mmCIF file of C-alpha atoms in Angstrom:
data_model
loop_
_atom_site.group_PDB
_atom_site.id
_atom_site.type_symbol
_atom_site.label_atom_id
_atom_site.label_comp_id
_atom_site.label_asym_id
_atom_site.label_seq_id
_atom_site.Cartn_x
_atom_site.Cartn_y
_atom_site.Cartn_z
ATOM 1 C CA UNK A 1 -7.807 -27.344 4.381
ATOM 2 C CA UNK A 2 -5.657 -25.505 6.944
ATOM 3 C CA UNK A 3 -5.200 -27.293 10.898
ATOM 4 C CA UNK A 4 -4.329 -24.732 13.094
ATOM 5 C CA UNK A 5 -3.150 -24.947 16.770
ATOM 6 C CA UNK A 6 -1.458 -21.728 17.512
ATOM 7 C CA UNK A 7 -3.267 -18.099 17.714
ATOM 8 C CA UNK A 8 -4.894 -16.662 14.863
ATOM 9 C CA UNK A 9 -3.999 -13.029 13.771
ATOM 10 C CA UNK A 10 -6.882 -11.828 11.975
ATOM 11 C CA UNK A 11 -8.714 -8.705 11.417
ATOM 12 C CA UNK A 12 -10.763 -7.777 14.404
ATOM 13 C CA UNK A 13 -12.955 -5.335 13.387
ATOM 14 C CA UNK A 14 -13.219 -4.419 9.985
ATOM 15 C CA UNK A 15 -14.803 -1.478 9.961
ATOM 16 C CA UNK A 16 -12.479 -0.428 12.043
ATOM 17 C CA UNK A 17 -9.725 -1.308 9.084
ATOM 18 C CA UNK A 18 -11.142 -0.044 6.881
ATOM 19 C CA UNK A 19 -11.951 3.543 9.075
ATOM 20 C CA UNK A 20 -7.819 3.228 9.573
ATOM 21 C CA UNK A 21 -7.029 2.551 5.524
ATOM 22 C CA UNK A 22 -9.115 5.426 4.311
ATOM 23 C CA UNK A 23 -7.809 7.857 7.355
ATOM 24 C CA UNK A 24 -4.506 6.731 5.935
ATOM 25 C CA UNK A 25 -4.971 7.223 2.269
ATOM 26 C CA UNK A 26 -6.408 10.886 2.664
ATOM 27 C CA UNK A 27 -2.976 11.437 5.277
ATOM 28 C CA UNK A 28 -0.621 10.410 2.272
ATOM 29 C CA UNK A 29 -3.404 12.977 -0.270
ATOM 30 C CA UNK A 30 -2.491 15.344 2.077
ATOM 31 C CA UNK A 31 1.337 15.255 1.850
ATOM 32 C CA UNK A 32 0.839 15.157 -2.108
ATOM 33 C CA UNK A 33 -0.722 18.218 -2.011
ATOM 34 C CA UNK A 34 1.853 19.695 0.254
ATOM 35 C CA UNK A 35 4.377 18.522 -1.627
ATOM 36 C CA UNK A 36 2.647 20.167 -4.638
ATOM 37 C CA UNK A 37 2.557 23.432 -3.014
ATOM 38 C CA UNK A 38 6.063 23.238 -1.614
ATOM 39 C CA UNK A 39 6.821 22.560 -5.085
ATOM 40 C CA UNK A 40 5.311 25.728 -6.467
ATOM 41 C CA UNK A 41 6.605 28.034 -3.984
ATOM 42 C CA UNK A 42 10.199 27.081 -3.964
ATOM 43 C CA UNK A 43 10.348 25.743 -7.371
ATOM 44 C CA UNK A 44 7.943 26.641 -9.706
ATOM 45 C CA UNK A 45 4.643 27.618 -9.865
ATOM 46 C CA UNK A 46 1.456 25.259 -10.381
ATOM 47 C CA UNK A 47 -1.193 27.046 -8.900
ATOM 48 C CA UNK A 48 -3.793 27.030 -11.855
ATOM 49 C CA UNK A 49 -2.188 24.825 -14.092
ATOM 50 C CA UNK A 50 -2.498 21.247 -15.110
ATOM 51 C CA UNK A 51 0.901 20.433 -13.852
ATOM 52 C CA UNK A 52 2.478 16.948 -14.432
ATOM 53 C CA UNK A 53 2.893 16.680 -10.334
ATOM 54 C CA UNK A 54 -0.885 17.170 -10.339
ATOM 55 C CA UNK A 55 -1.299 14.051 -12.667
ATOM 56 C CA UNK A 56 1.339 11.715 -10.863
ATOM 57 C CA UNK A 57 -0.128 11.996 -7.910
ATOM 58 C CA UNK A 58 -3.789 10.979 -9.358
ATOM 59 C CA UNK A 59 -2.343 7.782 -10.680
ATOM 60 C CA UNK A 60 -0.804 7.081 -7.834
ATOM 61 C CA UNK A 61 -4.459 7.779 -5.613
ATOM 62 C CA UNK A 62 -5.557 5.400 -8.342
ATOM 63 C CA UNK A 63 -3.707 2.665 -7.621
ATOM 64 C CA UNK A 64 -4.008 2.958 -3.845
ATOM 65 C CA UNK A 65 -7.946 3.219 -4.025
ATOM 66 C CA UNK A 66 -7.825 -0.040 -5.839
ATOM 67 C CA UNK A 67 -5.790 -1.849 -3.166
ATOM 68 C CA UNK A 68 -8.371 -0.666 -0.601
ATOM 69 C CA UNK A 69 -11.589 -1.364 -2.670
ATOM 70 C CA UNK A 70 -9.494 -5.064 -3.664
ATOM 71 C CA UNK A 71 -9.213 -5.728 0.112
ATOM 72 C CA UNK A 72 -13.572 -4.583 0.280
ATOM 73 C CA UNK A 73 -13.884 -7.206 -2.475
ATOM 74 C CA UNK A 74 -11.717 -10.523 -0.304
ATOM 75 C CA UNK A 75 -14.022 -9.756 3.055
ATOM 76 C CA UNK A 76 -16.768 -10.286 0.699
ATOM 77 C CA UNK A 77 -15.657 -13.133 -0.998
ATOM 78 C CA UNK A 78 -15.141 -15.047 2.875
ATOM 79 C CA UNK A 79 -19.037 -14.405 3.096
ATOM 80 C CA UNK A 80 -19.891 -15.765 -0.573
ATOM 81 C CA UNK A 81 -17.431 -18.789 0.108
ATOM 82 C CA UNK A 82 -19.318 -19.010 3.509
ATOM 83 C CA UNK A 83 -23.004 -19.059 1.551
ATOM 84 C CA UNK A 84 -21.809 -21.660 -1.128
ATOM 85 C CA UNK A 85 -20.497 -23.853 1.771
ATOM 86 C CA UNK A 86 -23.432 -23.873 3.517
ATOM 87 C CA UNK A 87 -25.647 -24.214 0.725
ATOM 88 C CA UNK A 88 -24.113 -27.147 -0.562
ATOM 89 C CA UNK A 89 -23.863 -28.474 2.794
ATOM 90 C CA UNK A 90 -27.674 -28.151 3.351
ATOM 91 C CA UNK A 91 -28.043 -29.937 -0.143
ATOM 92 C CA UNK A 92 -25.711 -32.731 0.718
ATOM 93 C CA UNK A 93 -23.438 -33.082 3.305
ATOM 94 C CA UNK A 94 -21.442 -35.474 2.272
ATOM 95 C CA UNK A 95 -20.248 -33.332 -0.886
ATOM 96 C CA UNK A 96 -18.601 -31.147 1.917
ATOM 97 C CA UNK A 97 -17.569 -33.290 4.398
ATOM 98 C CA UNK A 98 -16.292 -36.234 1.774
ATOM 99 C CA UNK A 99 -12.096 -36.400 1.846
ATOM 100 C CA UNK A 100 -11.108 -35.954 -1.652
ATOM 101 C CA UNK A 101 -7.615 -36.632 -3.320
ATOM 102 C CA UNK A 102 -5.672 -35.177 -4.147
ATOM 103 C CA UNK A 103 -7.472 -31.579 -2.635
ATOM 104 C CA UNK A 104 -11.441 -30.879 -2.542
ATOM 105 C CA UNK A 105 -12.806 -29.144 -5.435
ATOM 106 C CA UNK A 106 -15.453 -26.983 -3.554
ATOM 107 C CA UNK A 107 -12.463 -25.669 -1.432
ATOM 108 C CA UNK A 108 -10.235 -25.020 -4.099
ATOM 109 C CA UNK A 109 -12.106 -23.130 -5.905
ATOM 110 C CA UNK A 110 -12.746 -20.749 -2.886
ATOM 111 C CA UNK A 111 -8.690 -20.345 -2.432
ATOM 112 C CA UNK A 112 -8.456 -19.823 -5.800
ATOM 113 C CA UNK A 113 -10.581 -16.738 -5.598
ATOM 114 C CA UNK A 114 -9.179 -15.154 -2.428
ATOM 115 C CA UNK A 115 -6.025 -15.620 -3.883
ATOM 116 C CA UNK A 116 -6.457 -13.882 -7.169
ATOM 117 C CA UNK A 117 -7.631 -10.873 -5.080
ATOM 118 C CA UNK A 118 -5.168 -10.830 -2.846
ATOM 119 C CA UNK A 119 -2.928 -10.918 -5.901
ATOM 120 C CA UNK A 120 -3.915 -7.962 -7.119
ATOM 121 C CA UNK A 121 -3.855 -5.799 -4.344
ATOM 122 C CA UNK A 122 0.005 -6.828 -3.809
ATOM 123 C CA UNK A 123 -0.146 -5.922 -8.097
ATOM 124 C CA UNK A 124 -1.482 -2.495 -7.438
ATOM 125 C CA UNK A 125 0.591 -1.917 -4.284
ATOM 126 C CA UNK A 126 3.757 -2.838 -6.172
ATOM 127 C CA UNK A 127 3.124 -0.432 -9.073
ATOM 128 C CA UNK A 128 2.609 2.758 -6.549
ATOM 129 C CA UNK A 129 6.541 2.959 -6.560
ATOM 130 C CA UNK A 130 6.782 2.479 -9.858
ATOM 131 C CA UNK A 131 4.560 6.009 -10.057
ATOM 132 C CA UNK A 132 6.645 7.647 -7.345
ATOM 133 C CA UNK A 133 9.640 7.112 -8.951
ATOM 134 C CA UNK A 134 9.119 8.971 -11.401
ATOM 135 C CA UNK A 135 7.706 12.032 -8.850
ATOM 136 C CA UNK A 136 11.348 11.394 -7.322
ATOM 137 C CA UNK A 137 12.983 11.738 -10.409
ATOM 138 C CA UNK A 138 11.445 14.740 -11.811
ATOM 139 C CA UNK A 139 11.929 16.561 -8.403
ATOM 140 C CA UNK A 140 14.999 15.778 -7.676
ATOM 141 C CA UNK A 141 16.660 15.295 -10.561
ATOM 142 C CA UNK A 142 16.079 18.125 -12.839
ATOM 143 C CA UNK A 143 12.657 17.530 -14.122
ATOM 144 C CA UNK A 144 14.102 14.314 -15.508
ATOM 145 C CA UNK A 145 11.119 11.763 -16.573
ATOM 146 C CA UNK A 146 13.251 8.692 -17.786
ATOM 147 C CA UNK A 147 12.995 6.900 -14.351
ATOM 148 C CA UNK A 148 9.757 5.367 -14.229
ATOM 149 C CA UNK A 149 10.349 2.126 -12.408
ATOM 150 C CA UNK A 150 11.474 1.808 -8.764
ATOM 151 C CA UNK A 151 14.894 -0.393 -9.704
ATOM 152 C CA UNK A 152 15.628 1.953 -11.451
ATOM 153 C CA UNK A 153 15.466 4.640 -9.209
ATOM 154 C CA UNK A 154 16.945 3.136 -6.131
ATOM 155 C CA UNK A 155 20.168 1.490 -8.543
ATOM 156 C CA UNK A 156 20.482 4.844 -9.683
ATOM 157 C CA UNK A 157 20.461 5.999 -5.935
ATOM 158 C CA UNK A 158 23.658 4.083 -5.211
ATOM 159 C CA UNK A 159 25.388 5.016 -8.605
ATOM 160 C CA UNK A 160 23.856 8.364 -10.323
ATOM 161 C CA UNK A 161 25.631 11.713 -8.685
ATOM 162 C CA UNK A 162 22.410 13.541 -9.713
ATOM 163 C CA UNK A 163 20.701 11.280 -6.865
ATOM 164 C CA UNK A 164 23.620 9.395 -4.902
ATOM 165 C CA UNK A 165 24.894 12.336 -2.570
ATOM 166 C CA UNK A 166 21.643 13.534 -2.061
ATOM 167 C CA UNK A 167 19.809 13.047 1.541
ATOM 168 C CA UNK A 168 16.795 11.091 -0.463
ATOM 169 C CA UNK A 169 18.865 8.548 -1.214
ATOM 170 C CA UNK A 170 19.389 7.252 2.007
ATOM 171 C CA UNK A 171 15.518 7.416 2.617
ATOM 172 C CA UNK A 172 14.823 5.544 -0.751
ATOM 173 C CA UNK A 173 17.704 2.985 -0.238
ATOM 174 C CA UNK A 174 16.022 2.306 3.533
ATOM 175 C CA UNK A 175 12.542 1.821 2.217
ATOM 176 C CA UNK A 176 13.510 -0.490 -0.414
ATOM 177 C CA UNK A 177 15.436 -2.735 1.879
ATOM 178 C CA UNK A 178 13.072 -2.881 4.587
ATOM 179 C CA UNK A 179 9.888 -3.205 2.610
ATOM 180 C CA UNK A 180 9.765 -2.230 -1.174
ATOM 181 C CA UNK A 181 12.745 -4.986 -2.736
ATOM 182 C CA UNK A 182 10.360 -8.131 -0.593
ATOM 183 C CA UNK A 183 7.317 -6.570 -1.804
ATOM 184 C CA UNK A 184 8.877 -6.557 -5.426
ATOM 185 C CA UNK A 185 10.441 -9.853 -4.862
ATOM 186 C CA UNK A 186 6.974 -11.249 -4.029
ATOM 187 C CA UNK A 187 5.421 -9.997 -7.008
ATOM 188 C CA UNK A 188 8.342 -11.493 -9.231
ATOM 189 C CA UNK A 189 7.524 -14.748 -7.636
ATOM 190 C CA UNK A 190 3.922 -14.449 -8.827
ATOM 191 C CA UNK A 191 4.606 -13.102 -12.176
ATOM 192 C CA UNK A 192 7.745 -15.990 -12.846
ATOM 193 C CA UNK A 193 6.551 -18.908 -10.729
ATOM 194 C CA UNK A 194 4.008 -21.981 -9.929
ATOM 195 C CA UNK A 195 0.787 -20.238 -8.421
ATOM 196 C CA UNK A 196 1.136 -21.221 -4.609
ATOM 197 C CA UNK A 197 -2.936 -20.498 -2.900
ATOM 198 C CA UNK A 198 -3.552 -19.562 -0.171
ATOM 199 C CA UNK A 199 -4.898 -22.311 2.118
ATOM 200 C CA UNK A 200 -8.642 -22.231 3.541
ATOM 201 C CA UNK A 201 -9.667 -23.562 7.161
ATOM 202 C CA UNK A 202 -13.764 -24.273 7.711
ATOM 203 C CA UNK A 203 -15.504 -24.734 10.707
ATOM 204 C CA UNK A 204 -18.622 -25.805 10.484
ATOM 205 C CA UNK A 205 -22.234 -26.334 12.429
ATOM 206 C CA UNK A 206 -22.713 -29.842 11.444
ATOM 207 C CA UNK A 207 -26.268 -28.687 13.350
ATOM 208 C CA UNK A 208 -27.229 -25.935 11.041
ATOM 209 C CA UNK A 209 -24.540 -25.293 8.579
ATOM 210 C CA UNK A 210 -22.810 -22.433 9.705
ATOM 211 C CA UNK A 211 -19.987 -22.004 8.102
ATOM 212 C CA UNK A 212 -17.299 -19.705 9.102
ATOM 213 C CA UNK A 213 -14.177 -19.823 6.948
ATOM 214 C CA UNK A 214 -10.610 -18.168 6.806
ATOM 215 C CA UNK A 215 -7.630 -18.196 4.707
ATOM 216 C CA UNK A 216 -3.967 -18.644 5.718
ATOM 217 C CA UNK A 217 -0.804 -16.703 4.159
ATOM 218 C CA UNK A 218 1.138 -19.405 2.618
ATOM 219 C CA UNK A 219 5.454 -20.145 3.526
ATOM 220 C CA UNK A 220 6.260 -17.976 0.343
ATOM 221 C CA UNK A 221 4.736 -15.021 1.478
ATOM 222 C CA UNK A 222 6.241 -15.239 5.073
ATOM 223 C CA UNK A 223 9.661 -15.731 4.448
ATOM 224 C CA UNK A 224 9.728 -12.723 1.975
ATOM 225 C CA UNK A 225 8.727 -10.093 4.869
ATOM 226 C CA UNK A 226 10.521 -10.262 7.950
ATOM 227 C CA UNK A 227 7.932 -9.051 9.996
ATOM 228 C CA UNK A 228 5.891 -11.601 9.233
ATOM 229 C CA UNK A 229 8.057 -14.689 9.113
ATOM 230 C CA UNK A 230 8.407 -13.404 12.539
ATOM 231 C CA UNK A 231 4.723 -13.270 13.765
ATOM 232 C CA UNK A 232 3.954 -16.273 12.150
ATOM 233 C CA UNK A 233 6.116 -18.356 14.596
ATOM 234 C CA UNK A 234 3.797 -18.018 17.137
ATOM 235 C CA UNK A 235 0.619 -17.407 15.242
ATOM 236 C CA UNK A 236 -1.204 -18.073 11.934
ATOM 237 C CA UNK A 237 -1.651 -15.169 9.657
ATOM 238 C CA UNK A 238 -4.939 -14.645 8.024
ATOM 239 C CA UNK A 239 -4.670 -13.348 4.088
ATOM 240 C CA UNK A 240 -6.908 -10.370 5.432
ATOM 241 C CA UNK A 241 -5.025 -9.128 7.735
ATOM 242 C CA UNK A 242 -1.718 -9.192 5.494
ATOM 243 C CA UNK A 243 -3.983 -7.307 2.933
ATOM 244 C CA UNK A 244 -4.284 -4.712 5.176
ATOM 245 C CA UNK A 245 -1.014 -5.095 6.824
ATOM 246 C CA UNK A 246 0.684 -4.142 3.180
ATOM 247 C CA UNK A 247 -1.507 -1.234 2.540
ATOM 248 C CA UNK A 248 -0.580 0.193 5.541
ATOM 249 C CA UNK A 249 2.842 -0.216 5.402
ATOM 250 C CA UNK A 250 2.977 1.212 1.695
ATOM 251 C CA UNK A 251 0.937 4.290 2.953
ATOM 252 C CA UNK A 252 3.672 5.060 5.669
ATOM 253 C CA UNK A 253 6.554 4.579 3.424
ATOM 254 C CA UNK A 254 5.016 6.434 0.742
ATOM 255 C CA UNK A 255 4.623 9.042 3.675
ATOM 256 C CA UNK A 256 8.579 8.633 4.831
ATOM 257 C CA UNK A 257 9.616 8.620 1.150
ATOM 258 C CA UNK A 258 7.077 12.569 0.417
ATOM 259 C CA UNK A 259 9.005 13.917 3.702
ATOM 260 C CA UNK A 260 12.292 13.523 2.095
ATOM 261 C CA UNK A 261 11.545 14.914 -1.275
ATOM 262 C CA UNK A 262 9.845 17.668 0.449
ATOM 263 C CA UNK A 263 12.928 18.520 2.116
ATOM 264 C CA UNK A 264 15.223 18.238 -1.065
ATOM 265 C CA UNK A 265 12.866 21.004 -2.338
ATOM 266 C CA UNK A 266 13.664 23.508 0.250
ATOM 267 C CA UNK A 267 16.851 22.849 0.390
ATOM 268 C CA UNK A 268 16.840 23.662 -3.713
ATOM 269 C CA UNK A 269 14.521 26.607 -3.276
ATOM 270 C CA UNK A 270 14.592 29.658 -5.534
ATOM 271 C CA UNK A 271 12.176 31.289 -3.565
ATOM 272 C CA UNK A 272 11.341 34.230 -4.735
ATOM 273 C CA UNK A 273 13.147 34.322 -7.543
ATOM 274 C CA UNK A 274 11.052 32.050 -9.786
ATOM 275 C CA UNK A 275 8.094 33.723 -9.203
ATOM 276 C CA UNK A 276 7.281 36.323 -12.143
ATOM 277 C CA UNK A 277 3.882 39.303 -11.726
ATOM 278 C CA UNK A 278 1.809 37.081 -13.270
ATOM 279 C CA UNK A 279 2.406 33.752 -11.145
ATOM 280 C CA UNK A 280 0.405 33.014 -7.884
ATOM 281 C CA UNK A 281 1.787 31.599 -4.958
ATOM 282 C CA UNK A 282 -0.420 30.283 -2.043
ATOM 283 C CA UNK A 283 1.300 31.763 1.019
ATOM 284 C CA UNK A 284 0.028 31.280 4.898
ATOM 285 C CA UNK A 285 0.350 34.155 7.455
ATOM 286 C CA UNK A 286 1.235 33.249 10.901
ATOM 287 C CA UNK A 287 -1.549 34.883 12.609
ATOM 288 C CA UNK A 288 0.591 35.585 15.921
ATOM 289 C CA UNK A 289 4.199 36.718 14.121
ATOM 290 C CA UNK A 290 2.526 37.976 11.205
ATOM 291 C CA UNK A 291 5.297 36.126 8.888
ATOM 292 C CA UNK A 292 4.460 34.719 5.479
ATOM 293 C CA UNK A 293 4.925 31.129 5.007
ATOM 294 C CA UNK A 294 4.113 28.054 2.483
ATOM 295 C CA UNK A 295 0.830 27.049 2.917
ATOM 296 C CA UNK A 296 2.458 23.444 3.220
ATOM 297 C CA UNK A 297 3.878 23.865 6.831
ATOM 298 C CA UNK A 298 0.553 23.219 8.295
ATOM 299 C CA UNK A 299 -0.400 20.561 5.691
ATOM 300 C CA UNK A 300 2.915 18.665 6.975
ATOM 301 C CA UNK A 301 2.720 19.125 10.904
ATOM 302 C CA UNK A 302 -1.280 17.789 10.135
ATOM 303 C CA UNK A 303 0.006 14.612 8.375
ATOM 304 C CA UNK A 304 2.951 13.944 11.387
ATOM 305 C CA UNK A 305 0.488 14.282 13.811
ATOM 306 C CA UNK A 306 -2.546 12.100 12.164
ATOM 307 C CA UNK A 307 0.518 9.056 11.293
ATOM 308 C CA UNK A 308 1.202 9.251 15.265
ATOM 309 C CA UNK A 309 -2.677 8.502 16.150
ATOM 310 C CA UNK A 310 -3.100 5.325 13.673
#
């Protein structure tokens, strides 16, 4: 089990999390579909058709619905790990409080659980770039499909001429360094080497039972993500509120990453040239100038303005 003397940095209200995950997840929906519609009116048209964009996007909703309902499924598993505490504490105390070598069984098997959720949500968060990569690559490169990881798409950022003098390039190249290469890097280190768990701390009502547990963020995760390395020299992170730390960090690069394709589209426009009599294209009118625009302007100023408030 986990000591701890300095602050603890834990979820305070987790509703409240989860309110801010889920207002997050339908911002990023949001810019998908205005991407999608900036797509078909300076592009090509979609509007009635199962479009590949269209299917992208869904696995990518997929993947980020998981994380969420993966971070649902560790704040349960603190109250089941609570319940069997107490339980067997109320059967026989001394099968909970008893020191065992080399680590306690009861406990382990609780960290051993958390972990392998946690694990999966940083699985599922890893494998959203993977998805957009390949949104990247068909947009901006010429309806070209053979990117499909993220490596590939940010080495062929700083080599490719289809990609490397283009303004996304800069945008992807940022995002990996400050967040998507340590996220990557920590999933390597899961995939390649020695499960490290993630270690529990009890307190418990000797009185009645109680048990109220949490789980630390173990020395590999820190020192792959700055920001945290650096919080966790003062305090001790809770494997919750990393959970929801990553999500919400992948939802606002995701977000960063859909503003800068969505501006390599206009500047590529063919506006209104692709557009044949048979095609429809969703068009907004300004109802003070009167002028025509994509329906997407409003869709983007609504996602700025609802990142700014979380």
């Amino acid at each position: 089990m986990e000591e701890t003397s300095k602050e603890i940095l834990d979820i305070d209200d987790r509703n409240e999390t989860f309110r801010k995950i889920s207002d997050g997840i339908k911002s990023l929906n949001k810019a998908f579909r205005a991407l999608n519609a900036d797509y078909s009116y300076h592009l090509e048209p979609t509007f009635g058709k199962d479009h590949r964009i269209l299917r992208m996007r869904e696995d990518i909703d997929f993947r980020l619905f998981s994380s969420q309902f993966h971070l649902e499924l560790l704040l349960r598993q603190h109250y089941f790990a609570e319940e069997r505490i107490s339980e067997e504490y109320k059967k026989n105390p001394k099968k909970v409080l008893a020191k065992v070598y080399p680590s306690h069984p009861l406990f382990d098997y609780c960290e051993k659980e958390v972990t392998a959720i946690f694990e999966s949500i940083v699985f599922h968060l890893a494998s959203v770039y993977d998805f957009v990569s390949t949104i990247i690559s068909f947009i901006c490169n010429n309806k070209n499909e053979s990117i499909s990881k993220w490596s590939n798409l940010q080495r062929a950022c700083r080599q490719k001429e289809s990609l490397k003098n283009k303004d996304i390039s800069k945008i992807i190249l940022d995002e990996h360094n400050k967040f998507v290469n340590p996220l990557y890097k920590y999933r390597s280190g899961l995939i390649h080497d020695k499960t490290d768990l993630h270690p529990i701390e009890l307190n418990l009502k000797l009185g009645t039972g109680k048990a109220d547990v949490r789980f630390f963020i173990n020395s590999n995760l820190t020192k792959n993500f700055f920001e945290l390395k650096k919080l966790s020299k003062a305090k001790n992170i809770t494997i919750s509120y990393t959970s929801s730390w990553l999500i919400d960090k992948t939802i606002d690069s995701l977000i960063r990453i859909l503003f800068g394709v969505k501006n390599e589209i206009e500047k590529s426009s063919s506006f209104p040239n692709h557009v044949s009599d048979s095609d429809i294209v969703m068009i907004y009118r300004d109802p003070v100038t009167g002028i025509g625009e994509p329906v997407s302007k409003r869709m983007w100023k609504e996602v700025e303005i609802e990142r700014k408030k979380l």
